[in-house]
mmCIF file of C-alpha atoms and ligand atoms in Angstrom:
data_model
loop_
_atom_site.group_PDB
_atom_site.id
_atom_site.type_symbol
_atom_site.label_atom_id
_atom_site.label_comp_id
_atom_site.label_asym_id
_atom_site.label_seq_id
_atom_site.Cartn_x
_atom_site.Cartn_y
_atom_site.Cartn_z
ATOM 1 C CA MET K 1 -11.857 -10.642 24.481
ATOM 2 C CA SER K 2 -14.000 -9.440 21.557
ATOM 3 C CA ASP K 3 -12.618 -9.352 18.019
ATOM 4 C CA ASN K 4 -13.346 -5.667 17.460
ATOM 5 C CA VAL K 5 -10.323 -3.628 16.465
ATOM 6 C CA LEU K 6 -10.223 0.079 15.675
ATOM 7 C CA VAL K 7 -7.795 0.388 12.775
ATOM 8 C CA ILE K 8 -6.161 3.792 12.366
ATOM 9 C CA ASN K 9 -4.241 5.031 9.336
ATOM 10 C CA ALA K 10 -2.917 8.517 10.058
ATOM 11 C CA GLY K 11 -1.566 10.513 7.116
ATOM 12 C CA SER K 12 0.011 13.964 7.143
ATOM 13 C CA SER K 13 -3.330 15.758 6.705
ATOM 14 C CA SER K 14 -5.862 12.958 7.093
ATOM 15 C CA LEU K 15 -6.970 10.238 9.487
ATOM 16 C CA LYS K 16 -8.708 7.116 8.227
ATOM 17 C CA TYR K 17 -10.336 4.696 10.633
ATOM 18 C CA SER K 18 -12.438 1.576 10.627
ATOM 19 C CA LEU K 19 -14.000 -0.625 13.238
ATOM 20 C CA ILE K 20 -13.384 -4.189 12.105
ATOM 21 C CA ASP K 21 -14.239 -7.634 13.345
ATOM 22 C CA ALA K 22 -10.845 -9.318 13.027
ATOM 23 C CA VAL K 23 -12.410 -12.745 12.454
ATOM 24 C CA SER K 24 -15.152 -11.982 9.927
ATOM 25 C CA GLY K 25 -13.536 -8.891 8.393
ATOM 26 C CA GLU K 26 -16.824 -7.071 8.677
ATOM 27 C CA ALA K 27 -16.407 -3.308 9.059
ATOM 28 C CA ALA K 28 -19.155 -2.024 11.377
ATOM 29 C CA ALA K 29 -18.006 1.548 10.683
ATOM 30 C CA ALA K 30 -15.393 3.419 8.748
ATOM 31 C CA GLY K 31 -14.491 7.034 8.301
ATOM 32 C CA LEU K 32 -12.111 9.616 6.993
ATOM 33 C CA VAL K 33 -11.188 13.005 8.416
ATOM 34 C CA GLU K 34 -9.456 15.109 5.765
ATOM 35 C CA ARG K 35 -7.689 18.459 5.440
ATOM 36 C CA ILE K 36 -6.402 18.495 9.012
ATOM 37 C CA GLY K 37 -4.801 21.874 9.741
ATOM 38 C CA GLU K 38 -6.610 23.664 6.917
ATOM 39 C CA PRO K 39 -9.277 26.371 7.432
ATOM 40 C CA GLU K 40 -12.036 23.916 6.497
ATOM 41 C CA GLY K 41 -11.774 20.185 7.006
ATOM 42 C CA HIS K 42 -14.143 17.368 6.198
ATOM 43 C CA HIS K 43 -15.355 14.274 8.054
ATOM 44 C CA LEU K 44 -17.118 11.292 6.531
ATOM 45 C CA HIS K 45 -18.439 8.598 8.891
ATOM 46 C CA ARG K 46 -20.137 5.449 7.637
ATOM 47 C CA GLY K 47 -21.962 3.381 10.244
ATOM 48 C CA PRO K 48 -25.388 2.015 11.234
ATOM 49 C CA ASP K 49 -27.020 5.411 10.421
ATOM 50 C CA GLY K 50 -25.603 5.360 6.895
ATOM 51 C CA GLU K 51 -23.153 7.952 5.649
ATOM 52 C CA ILE K 52 -22.680 11.174 7.613
ATOM 53 C CA SER K 53 -20.733 13.977 5.958
ATOM 54 C CA ILE K 54 -19.689 17.015 7.987
ATOM 55 C CA SER K 55 -17.592 20.073 7.128
ATOM 56 C CA LEU K 56 -15.659 21.304 10.146
ATOM 57 C CA LYS K 57 -12.354 22.838 11.090
ATOM 58 C CA VAL K 58 -9.926 20.162 12.273
ATOM 59 C CA ALA K 59 -6.845 21.748 13.820
ATOM 60 C CA SER K 60 -4.908 18.598 14.709
ATOM 61 C CA HIS K 61 -4.863 14.797 14.594
ATOM 62 C CA GLU K 62 -6.223 14.875 18.140
ATOM 63 C CA ASP K 63 -9.232 16.896 16.921
ATOM 64 C CA ALA K 64 -9.629 14.388 14.085
ATOM 65 C CA LEU K 65 -9.740 11.382 16.395
ATOM 66 C CA ARG K 66 -12.059 13.221 18.784
ATOM 67 C CA ALA K 67 -14.377 13.943 15.827
ATOM 68 C CA ALA K 68 -14.328 10.224 15.008
ATOM 69 C CA LEU K 69 -15.166 9.290 18.608
ATOM 70 C CA ASP K 70 -18.018 11.838 18.632
ATOM 71 C CA ALA K 71 -19.388 10.246 15.470
ATOM 72 C CA PHE K 72 -19.230 6.785 17.075
ATOM 73 C CA GLU K 73 -21.073 8.152 20.105
ATOM 74 C CA GLN K 74 -23.757 9.982 18.121
ATOM 75 C CA HIS K 75 -24.267 7.628 15.200
ATOM 76 C CA GLY K 76 -22.831 4.334 16.441
ATOM 77 C CA PRO K 77 -21.770 1.665 16.605
ATOM 78 C CA SER K 78 -20.693 1.528 20.232
ATOM 79 C CA LEU K 79 -16.976 1.270 20.956
ATOM 80 C CA ASP K 80 -17.656 -0.387 24.326
ATOM 81 C CA ASP K 81 -16.280 -3.797 23.485
ATOM 82 C CA LEU K 82 -13.230 -2.588 21.612
ATOM 83 C CA THR K 83 -10.348 -4.987 22.098
ATOM 84 C CA ALA K 84 -7.427 -3.044 20.678
ATOM 85 C CA VAL K 85 -6.295 -0.302 18.351
ATOM 86 C CA GLY K 86 -4.233 -1.309 15.309
ATOM 87 C CA HIS K 87 -2.096 1.336 13.607
ATOM 88 C CA ARG K 88 -0.714 1.305 10.101
ATOM 89 C CA VAL K 89 2.934 2.360 10.266
ATOM 90 C CA VAL K 90 4.705 2.834 6.967
ATOM 91 C CA HIS K 91 8.374 2.264 7.781
ATOM 92 C CA GLY K 92 9.632 -0.344 10.218
ATOM 93 C CA GLY K 93 13.202 -0.365 8.889
ATOM 94 C CA SER K 94 15.242 -3.538 9.452
ATOM 95 C CA ARG K 95 14.015 -3.754 13.012
ATOM 96 C CA PHE K 96 10.393 -4.791 12.546
ATOM 97 C CA GLY K 97 9.639 -7.997 10.670
ATOM 98 C CA ASP K 98 6.411 -8.464 12.640
ATOM 99 C CA PRO K 99 3.670 -6.350 14.200
ATOM 100 C CA ALA K 100 4.661 -4.949 17.594
ATOM 101 C CA LEU K 101 2.918 -3.851 20.768
ATOM 102 C CA ILE K 102 3.071 -0.087 21.128
ATOM 103 C CA ASP K 103 4.941 1.260 24.138
ATOM 104 C CA ASP K 104 7.424 4.078 24.706
ATOM 105 C CA ASP K 105 10.276 2.000 23.260
ATOM 106 C CA LEU K 106 8.359 1.354 20.060
ATOM 107 C CA VAL K 107 7.547 5.052 19.697
ATOM 108 C CA ALA K 108 11.255 5.822 20.118
ATOM 109 C CA ALA K 109 12.209 3.181 17.524
ATOM 110 C CA VAL K 110 9.683 4.462 14.964
ATOM 111 C CA THR K 111 10.901 8.017 15.641
ATOM 112 C CA GLU K 112 14.467 6.897 14.852
ATOM 113 C CA LEU K 113 13.192 5.664 11.475
ATOM 114 C CA VAL K 114 11.786 9.072 10.476
ATOM 115 C CA PRO K 115 14.775 9.881 8.184
ATOM 116 C CA LEU K 116 13.823 6.820 6.080
ATOM 117 C CA ALA K 117 10.180 7.919 5.770
ATOM 118 C CA PRO K 118 10.063 11.661 6.457
ATOM 119 C CA LEU K 119 6.566 12.077 5.012
ATOM 120 C CA HIS K 120 4.893 9.035 6.516
ATOM 121 C CA ASN K 121 6.324 8.016 9.888
ATOM 122 C CA PRO K 122 5.766 11.394 11.625
ATOM 123 C CA ALA K 123 2.069 11.260 10.691
ATOM 124 C CA ASN K 124 1.780 7.638 11.822
ATOM 125 C CA LEU K 125 3.462 8.582 15.108
ATOM 126 C CA GLU K 126 1.042 11.438 15.615
ATOM 127 C CA GLY K 127 -1.858 8.976 15.190
ATOM 128 C CA ILE K 128 -0.239 6.693 17.771
ATOM 129 C CA ARG K 129 0.334 9.510 20.296
ATOM 130 C CA VAL K 130 -3.231 10.731 20.011
ATOM 131 C CA ALA K 131 -4.774 7.248 20.232
ATOM 132 C CA ARG K 132 -2.669 6.380 23.287
ATOM 133 C CA ARG K 133 -3.966 9.544 24.946
ATOM 134 C CA LEU K 134 -7.603 8.862 24.074
ATOM 135 C CA PHE K 135 -7.512 5.075 24.711
ATOM 136 C CA PRO K 136 -5.059 4.809 27.631
ATOM 137 C CA ASP K 137 -6.372 1.403 28.746
ATOM 138 C CA LEU K 138 -6.424 -0.407 25.419
ATOM 139 C CA PRO K 139 -3.534 -2.353 23.942
ATOM 140 C CA GLN K 140 -2.302 -0.782 20.714
ATOM 141 C CA VAL K 141 -0.357 -2.506 17.965
ATOM 142 C CA ALA K 142 1.797 -1.162 15.126
ATOM 143 C CA VAL K 143 1.535 -3.037 11.815
ATOM 144 C CA PHE K 144 4.313 -2.078 9.408
ATOM 145 C CA ASP K 145 4.064 -1.759 5.614
ATOM 146 C CA THR K 146 7.651 -2.964 5.349
ATOM 147 C CA ALA K 147 7.412 -5.995 7.666
ATOM 148 C CA PHE K 148 6.241 -8.583 5.121
ATOM 149 C CA HIS K 149 9.332 -7.921 2.985
ATOM 150 C CA GLN K 150 11.847 -8.419 5.801
ATOM 151 C CA THR K 151 12.230 -11.970 4.459
ATOM 152 C CA LEU K 152 14.130 -10.755 1.365
ATOM 153 C CA GLU K 153 17.608 -12.272 1.063
ATOM 154 C CA PRO K 154 20.630 -9.916 1.008
ATOM 155 C CA ALA K 155 21.016 -10.472 -2.753
ATOM 156 C CA ALA K 156 17.556 -8.996 -3.277
ATOM 157 C CA TYR K 157 17.617 -6.172 -0.733
ATOM 158 C CA THR K 158 21.190 -4.878 -1.101
ATOM 159 C CA TYR K 159 21.903 -1.887 -3.330
ATOM 160 C CA ALA K 160 25.304 -1.893 -5.044
ATOM 161 C CA VAL K 161 26.645 1.046 -3.031
ATOM 162 C CA PRO K 162 29.547 1.464 -0.572
ATOM 163 C CA LEU K 163 29.428 -0.437 2.696
ATOM 164 C CA ALA K 164 29.331 2.689 4.870
ATOM 165 C CA TRP K 165 26.080 3.863 3.250
ATOM 166 C CA ARG K 166 24.514 0.509 3.975
ATOM 167 C CA ASP K 167 25.891 0.050 7.488
ATOM 168 C CA ASP K 168 25.657 3.588 8.791
ATOM 169 C CA HIS K 169 22.583 4.923 7.010
ATOM 170 C CA GLY K 170 20.247 1.969 6.511
ATOM 171 C CA ILE K 171 20.408 2.317 2.738
ATOM 172 C CA ARG K 172 18.834 -0.874 1.384
ATOM 173 C CA ARG K 173 15.595 -2.058 -0.152
ATOM 174 C CA TYR K 174 12.749 -2.430 2.370
ATOM 175 C CA GLY K 175 9.603 -2.664 0.221
ATOM 176 C CA PHE K 176 6.103 -1.420 1.111
ATOM 177 C CA HIS K 177 2.421 -2.414 0.709
ATOM 178 C CA GLY K 178 3.390 -5.509 2.749
ATOM 179 C CA THR K 179 0.010 -5.679 4.479
ATOM 180 C CA SER K 180 -1.712 -5.820 1.113
ATOM 181 C CA HIS K 181 0.711 -8.351 -0.405
ATOM 182 C CA ALA K 182 0.307 -10.600 2.655
ATOM 183 C CA PHE K 183 -3.497 -10.385 2.575
ATOM 184 C CA VAL K 184 -3.871 -10.858 -1.176
ATOM 185 C CA SER K 185 -1.443 -13.784 -1.472
ATOM 186 C CA ALA K 186 -3.221 -15.640 1.358
ATOM 187 C CA GLU K 187 -6.627 -14.881 -0.184
ATOM 188 C CA ALA K 188 -5.451 -16.106 -3.590
ATOM 189 C CA ALA K 189 -4.394 -19.462 -2.127
ATOM 190 C CA ARG K 190 -7.674 -19.723 -0.220
ATOM 191 C CA PHE K 191 -9.653 -18.882 -3.373
ATOM 192 C CA LEU K 192 -7.853 -21.627 -5.318
ATOM 193 C CA GLY K 193 -8.191 -24.116 -2.435
ATOM 194 C CA ARG K 194 -4.429 -24.533 -2.366
ATOM 195 C CA ASP K 195 -1.760 -24.444 0.295
ATOM 196 C CA LEU K 196 -0.064 -21.033 0.329
ATOM 197 C CA ALA K 197 3.185 -22.686 1.437
ATOM 198 C CA GLU K 198 3.302 -24.569 -1.853
ATOM 199 C CA MET K 199 2.586 -21.723 -4.228
ATOM 200 C CA ASN K 200 4.719 -19.192 -6.111
ATOM 201 C CA MET K 201 2.980 -15.929 -6.924
ATOM 202 C CA ILE K 202 3.528 -12.535 -8.426
ATOM 203 C CA VAL K 203 1.247 -9.974 -6.777
ATOM 204 C CA LEU K 204 0.626 -6.630 -8.482
ATOM 205 C CA HIS K 205 -0.784 -3.973 -6.157
ATOM 206 C CA LEU K 206 -1.879 -1.184 -8.520
ATOM 207 C CA GLY K 207 -3.493 1.686 -6.618
ATOM 208 C CA ASN K 208 -2.323 5.282 -6.328
ATOM 209 C CA GLY K 209 0.938 3.723 -5.195
ATOM 210 C CA CYS K 210 1.949 0.606 -7.144
ATOM 211 C CA SER K 211 4.208 -2.293 -6.290
ATOM 212 C CA ALA K 212 4.962 -5.831 -7.405
ATOM 213 C CA ALA K 213 6.044 -8.668 -5.138
ATOM 214 C CA ALA K 214 7.515 -12.096 -5.833
ATOM 215 C CA ILE K 215 6.140 -14.433 -3.170
ATOM 216 C CA ARG K 216 7.416 -17.982 -2.648
ATOM 217 C CA GLY K 217 5.390 -20.149 -0.280
ATOM 218 C CA GLY K 218 3.800 -17.108 1.329
ATOM 219 C CA VAL K 219 7.208 -15.466 1.852
ATOM 220 C CA SER K 220 8.244 -12.280 0.053
ATOM 221 C CA VAL K 221 11.469 -12.835 -1.924
ATOM 222 C CA ASP K 222 11.537 -9.637 -3.976
ATOM 223 C CA THR K 223 9.558 -6.453 -4.335
ATOM 224 C CA SER K 224 9.650 -3.377 -6.527
ATOM 225 C CA MET K 225 9.556 -0.539 -3.982
ATOM 226 C CA GLY K 226 12.906 0.136 -2.366
ATOM 227 C CA MET K 227 14.286 2.198 0.478
ATOM 228 C CA THR K 228 11.294 4.470 -0.103
ATOM 229 C CA PRO K 229 8.029 3.944 -2.017
ATOM 230 C CA LEU K 230 9.454 5.819 -5.036
ATOM 231 C CA GLU K 231 11.141 2.877 -6.771
ATOM 232 C CA GLY K 232 9.638 0.354 -9.162
ATOM 233 C CA LEU K 233 6.386 0.564 -11.104
ATOM 234 C CA VAL K 234 4.921 3.747 -12.591
ATOM 235 C CA MET K 235 2.435 5.185 -10.068
ATOM 236 C CA GLY K 236 -0.183 7.944 -9.896
ATOM 237 C CA THR K 237 2.316 10.692 -9.102
ATOM 238 C CA ARG K 238 5.614 8.806 -8.571
ATOM 239 C CA SER K 239 8.064 8.047 -11.350
ATOM 240 C CA GLY K 240 9.068 4.571 -10.219
ATOM 241 C CA ASP K 241 12.410 3.371 -11.653
ATOM 242 C CA LEU K 242 14.603 5.906 -13.372
ATOM 243 C CA ASP K 243 18.304 6.462 -13.935
ATOM 244 C CA PRO K 244 19.588 7.902 -10.627
ATOM 245 C CA ALA K 245 21.835 10.235 -12.633
ATOM 246 C CA ILE K 246 18.717 12.191 -13.696
ATOM 247 C CA HIS K 247 18.642 13.561 -10.157
ATOM 248 C CA ALA K 248 22.166 15.025 -10.512
ATOM 249 C CA HIS K 249 21.300 16.311 -13.990
ATOM 250 C CA LEU K 250 18.300 18.270 -12.663
ATOM 251 C CA VAL K 251 20.407 19.760 -9.879
ATOM 252 C CA ARG K 252 23.330 20.636 -12.172
ATOM 253 C CA GLU K 253 21.561 21.758 -15.323
ATOM 254 C CA LEU K 254 18.322 23.244 -13.962
ATOM 255 C CA GLY K 255 19.637 24.441 -10.612
ATOM 256 C CA TRP K 256 16.943 22.563 -8.681
ATOM 257 C CA THR K 257 17.267 21.977 -4.948
ATOM 258 C CA VAL K 258 17.214 18.457 -3.537
ATOM 259 C CA GLU K 259 13.740 19.137 -2.112
ATOM 260 C CA GLU K 260 12.461 20.233 -5.520
ATOM 261 C CA VAL K 261 13.755 17.064 -7.163
ATOM 262 C CA ASP K 262 12.276 14.920 -4.398
ATOM 263 C CA ARG K 263 8.898 16.617 -4.673
ATOM 264 C CA ALA K 264 8.860 16.420 -8.468
ATOM 265 C CA LEU K 265 9.629 12.691 -8.526
ATOM 266 C CA ASN K 266 7.130 11.862 -5.768
ATOM 267 C CA SER K 267 4.269 14.242 -6.550
ATOM 268 C CA ALA K 268 4.482 15.460 -10.151
ATOM 269 C CA SER K 269 5.709 12.375 -12.036
ATOM 270 C CA GLY K 270 4.171 8.987 -12.864
ATOM 271 C CA LEU K 271 0.835 9.186 -14.696
ATOM 272 C CA LYS K 272 0.464 12.805 -13.614
ATOM 273 C CA GLY K 273 3.794 13.758 -15.141
ATOM 274 C CA LEU K 274 3.107 11.783 -18.312
ATOM 275 C CA ALA K 275 -0.470 12.866 -18.960
ATOM 276 C CA GLY K 276 -1.445 15.462 -16.359
ATOM 277 C CA ALA K 277 -3.855 13.088 -14.607
ATOM 278 C CA ASN K 278 -3.058 10.738 -11.752
ATOM 279 C CA ASP K 279 -6.565 9.270 -11.555
ATOM 280 C CA PHE K 280 -6.664 6.183 -13.745
ATOM 281 C CA ARG K 281 -10.342 6.618 -14.619
ATOM 282 C CA GLU K 282 -9.676 10.062 -16.030
ATOM 283 C CA LEU K 283 -6.684 8.712 -17.917
ATOM 284 C CA SER K 284 -8.794 5.881 -19.393
ATOM 285 C CA THR K 285 -11.512 8.293 -20.538
ATOM 286 C CA ARG K 286 -8.944 10.497 -22.229
ATOM 287 C CA MET K 287 -7.250 7.520 -23.828
ATOM 288 C CA GLU K 288 -10.563 6.311 -25.271
ATOM 289 C CA ALA K 289 -11.052 9.821 -26.718
ATOM 290 C CA GLY K 290 -7.727 9.454 -28.560
ATOM 291 C CA ASP K 291 -5.491 11.632 -26.347
ATOM 292 C CA PRO K 292 -1.880 10.665 -27.295
ATOM 293 C CA ALA K 293 -0.369 11.708 -23.913
ATOM 294 C CA ALA K 294 -2.878 9.489 -22.079
ATOM 295 C CA GLN K 295 -2.089 6.610 -24.471
ATOM 296 C CA LEU K 296 1.655 7.000 -23.870
ATOM 297 C CA ALA K 297 1.105 7.080 -20.091
ATOM 298 C CA PHE K 298 -0.924 3.858 -20.317
ATOM 299 C CA ASP K 299 1.730 2.215 -22.498
ATOM 300 C CA VAL K 300 4.621 3.184 -20.199
ATOM 301 C CA TYR K 301 2.619 2.008 -17.159
ATOM 302 C CA CYS K 302 1.831 -1.417 -18.635
ATOM 303 C CA HIS K 303 5.292 -1.914 -20.158
ATOM 304 C CA ARG K 304 6.821 -1.457 -16.689
ATOM 305 C CA ILE K 305 4.413 -3.994 -15.177
ATOM 306 C CA LYS K 306 5.295 -6.507 -17.899
ATOM 307 C CA LYS K 307 9.020 -6.031 -17.249
ATOM 308 C CA TYR K 308 8.519 -6.786 -13.551
ATOM 309 C CA ILE K 309 6.432 -9.865 -14.340
ATOM 310 C CA GLY K 310 9.329 -11.160 -16.465
ATOM 311 C CA ALA K 311 11.870 -10.321 -13.781
ATOM 312 C CA TYR K 312 9.913 -11.970 -10.975
ATOM 313 C CA TYR K 313 9.129 -15.000 -13.123
ATOM 314 C CA ALA K 314 12.911 -15.469 -13.401
ATOM 315 C CA VAL K 315 13.415 -14.880 -9.668
ATOM 316 C CA LEU K 316 10.750 -17.480 -8.772
ATOM 317 C CA GLY K 317 11.578 -20.057 -11.468
ATOM 318 C CA THR K 318 7.984 -21.275 -11.631
ATOM 319 C CA VAL K 319 4.853 -19.231 -11.129
ATOM 320 C CA ASP K 320 1.470 -20.643 -10.099
ATOM 321 C CA ALA K 321 -0.479 -17.399 -10.007
ATOM 322 C CA ILE K 322 -0.327 -13.747 -10.975
ATOM 323 C CA VAL K 323 -2.644 -11.678 -8.809
ATOM 324 C CA PHE K 324 -3.946 -8.173 -9.574
ATOM 325 C CA THR K 325 -5.259 -5.993 -6.766
ATOM 326 C CA ALA K 326 -6.050 -2.387 -5.604
ATOM 327 C CA GLY K 327 -8.033 0.226 -7.581
ATOM 328 C CA VAL K 328 -6.411 -0.159 -10.995
ATOM 329 C CA GLY K 329 -5.420 -3.822 -10.643
ATOM 330 C CA GLN K 330 -8.939 -4.817 -9.653
ATOM 331 C CA HIS K 331 -10.896 -2.603 -12.039
ATOM 332 C CA SER K 332 -8.862 -2.065 -15.197
ATOM 333 C CA ALA K 333 -9.227 -4.966 -17.641
ATOM 334 C CA PRO K 334 -7.184 -3.050 -20.285
ATOM 335 C CA VAL K 335 -4.206 -2.800 -17.887
ATOM 336 C CA ARG K 336 -4.298 -6.528 -17.168
ATOM 337 C CA ALA K 337 -4.615 -7.326 -20.875
ATOM 338 C CA ALA K 338 -1.790 -5.012 -21.971
ATOM 339 C CA SER K 339 0.527 -6.185 -19.177
ATOM 340 C CA LEU K 340 0.055 -9.873 -19.978
ATOM 341 C CA THR K 341 -0.170 -9.828 -23.754
ATOM 342 C CA GLY K 342 2.405 -11.942 -25.606
ATOM 343 C CA LEU K 343 3.320 -14.029 -22.558
ATOM 344 C CA ASP K 344 1.809 -17.323 -23.817
ATOM 345 C CA ARG K 345 5.253 -18.935 -23.868
ATOM 346 C CA LEU K 346 5.413 -18.269 -20.113
ATOM 347 C CA GLY K 347 2.144 -20.163 -19.723
ATOM 348 C CA ILE K 348 0.090 -17.019 -19.198
ATOM 349 C CA GLN K 349 -3.210 -16.938 -21.087
ATOM 350 C CA LEU K 350 -5.813 -14.366 -20.259
ATOM 351 C CA ASP K 351 -9.458 -15.167 -21.004
ATOM 352 C CA PRO K 352 -10.874 -11.960 -22.558
ATOM 353 C CA ALA K 353 -14.456 -12.560 -21.415
ATOM 354 C CA ARG K 354 -13.407 -13.357 -17.840
ATOM 355 C CA ASN K 355 -10.998 -10.423 -17.861
ATOM 356 C CA ASN K 356 -13.752 -8.028 -18.925
ATOM 357 C CA ALA K 357 -16.186 -9.232 -16.268
ATOM 358 C CA THR K 358 -16.416 -6.988 -13.233
ATOM 359 C CA THR K 359 -16.372 -9.716 -10.583
ATOM 360 C CA PRO K 360 -13.135 -10.735 -8.857
ATOM 361 C CA GLY K 361 -11.803 -14.250 -9.423
ATOM 362 C CA THR K 362 -9.996 -16.105 -12.189
ATOM 363 C CA VAL K 363 -9.379 -14.167 -15.398
ATOM 364 C CA SER K 364 -7.098 -16.675 -17.173
ATOM 365 C CA THR K 365 -8.232 -19.548 -19.400
ATOM 366 C CA ASP K 366 -8.724 -23.027 -17.947
ATOM 367 C CA ASP K 367 -5.625 -24.154 -19.910
ATOM 368 C CA SER K 368 -3.370 -21.375 -18.667
ATOM 369 C CA ALA K 369 -0.464 -22.903 -16.723
ATOM 370 C CA VAL K 370 -0.321 -19.732 -14.649
ATOM 371 C CA THR K 371 -3.637 -18.761 -13.058
ATOM 372 C CA VAL K 372 -4.342 -15.047 -13.293
ATOM 373 C CA LEU K 373 -6.544 -13.726 -10.507
ATOM 374 C CA VAL K 374 -8.253 -10.511 -9.481
ATOM 375 C CA ILE K 375 -8.441 -10.363 -5.680
ATOM 376 C CA PRO K 376 -9.658 -7.249 -3.813
ATOM 377 C CA THR K 377 -7.249 -6.176 -1.108
ATOM 378 C CA ASN K 378 -8.311 -5.380 2.460
ATOM 379 C CA GLU K 379 -5.455 -3.846 4.388
ATOM 380 C CA GLU K 380 -7.673 -2.827 7.308
ATOM 381 C CA TRP K 381 -8.795 -6.401 7.897
ATOM 382 C CA GLN K 382 -5.213 -7.624 7.685
ATOM 383 C CA ILE K 383 -4.153 -5.010 10.285
ATOM 384 C CA ALA K 384 -7.044 -6.059 12.558
ATOM 385 C CA ARG K 385 -6.089 -9.737 12.191
ATOM 386 C CA GLU K 386 -2.408 -9.127 12.875
ATOM 387 C CA THR K 387 -3.361 -7.009 15.898
ATOM 388 C CA THR K 388 -5.498 -9.695 17.548
ATOM 389 C CA THR K 389 -3.054 -12.462 16.612
ATOM 390 C CA LEU K 390 -0.251 -10.604 18.391
ATOM 391 C CA LEU K 391 -2.379 -9.966 21.473
ATOM 392 C CA ARG K 392 -3.395 -13.610 21.770
HETATM 393 P P1 ADP L 1 -4.912 3.780 -2.771
HETATM 394 O O1 ADP L 1 -3.545 3.371 -3.196
HETATM 395 O O2 ADP L 1 -5.012 5.238 -2.449
HETATM 396 O O3 ADP L 1 -5.563 2.875 -1.754
HETATM 397 P P2 ADP L 1 -6.785 2.641 -4.672
HETATM 398 O O4 ADP L 1 -6.370 1.242 -4.476
HETATM 399 O O5 ADP L 1 -8.141 3.052 -4.263
HETATM 400 O O6 ADP L 1 -5.744 3.676 -4.093
HETATM 401 O O7 ADP L 1 -6.603 2.951 -6.243
HETATM 402 C C1 ADP L 1 -6.829 4.214 -6.752
HETATM 403 C C2 ADP L 1 -6.680 4.168 -8.270
HETATM 404 O O8 ADP L 1 -7.584 3.186 -8.806
HETATM 405 C C3 ADP L 1 -7.022 5.495 -8.951
HETATM 406 O O9 ADP L 1 -6.076 5.768 -9.966
HETATM 407 C C4 ADP L 1 -8.385 5.214 -9.556
HETATM 408 O O10 ADP L 1 -8.634 5.988 -10.690
HETATM 409 C C5 ADP L 1 -8.257 3.752 -9.930
HETATM 410 N N1 ADP L 1 -9.560 3.145 -10.164
HETATM 411 C C6 ADP L 1 -10.572 3.021 -9.287
HETATM 412 N N2 ADP L 1 -11.659 2.481 -9.899
HETATM 413 C C7 ADP L 1 -11.301 2.271 -11.187
HETATM 414 C C8 ADP L 1 -11.977 1.740 -12.357
HETATM 415 N N3 ADP L 1 -13.226 1.325 -12.278
HETATM 416 N N4 ADP L 1 -11.261 1.659 -13.496
HETATM 417 C C9 ADP L 1 -9.992 2.089 -13.585
HETATM 418 N N5 ADP L 1 -9.311 2.603 -12.529
HETATM 419 C C10 ADP L 1 -9.956 2.696 -11.365
#
């Protein structure tokens, strides 16, 4: 069996794919089909011929995957020795603590979880249905965003709400970004030449979505996202933590519907709500130009990260490493500096020159008791690895 896995990440109006060697992590091709269902869609395919960009109408996820297969055929590389298809699935509920082989039962189980992830799971399922139709002879594996956090103890995952909510409706903390937290924590240990099983880490995944995880010996013990990806850190368009009574206030005082509140907290809050921009680069530019709303957004964002570092330090007792990853975590030295400032008594000392360098690696001083690292994430590689590991 070869190590080539086609990794598929199907969103509500997009389909991302990459062809990855599960052992080396090398991506021979990658692509993105966007604006599925709109009058004009777009397809970007990167492979041996370089980058191919095509505007085309894409009516469905099936059209999107067919467009991807056409691009492989016309521009390469060949998909002849494909071993499996690995799918990113956002919500695995309490049922999936590991990747799982896709069959009719799995599709039914993921369908049952749709109420917990109404935006994500239906799109993931559509990707699975289409790929099973187009690759009927290949094994396909579902890798869940929630799975890595299934190791949380009841004290960490239980919300203080009535038993019936928890028992009958699955209301508990699940956590997300698990594929990234698993990859980055293992990479951090490898980078330091240490045994993951003997390390305590706080991982900060700061992308469009943001989450923190407390990881003891490679095992997730707490994480900031909850039943849905709305809880926790401030994100591009999501509020993160807020008083749940604000929801009732908006309904009562402003006459909003539940859907309006949900949409506002998921799509119009976070950095976008604070400063009108969810892209961190735009926010940084405006902050440097002295825009007070951008400055406040930055301050709220970093204050929340610092609070979670303190909380997870207490949860873990000792911390060997704090690891920053994803777009903002990897590229924004000011975020790392503001989030870690004043934590010397916790043994956290950032080295300004290392922090301002653009290469990943150690950004703390040699004397810092806690090593601070910048480690790029690679969720596609992790999905490919978990796929082949399961099949072997
Ligand atoms: P996703 O969660 O969609 O995978 P990414 O991990 O790519 O997102 O992160 C996207 C975020 O990272 C955006 O807010 C983007 O502005 C930010 N980002 C990317 N590059 C930089 C940079 N050089 N400096 C600051 N922020 C950056």
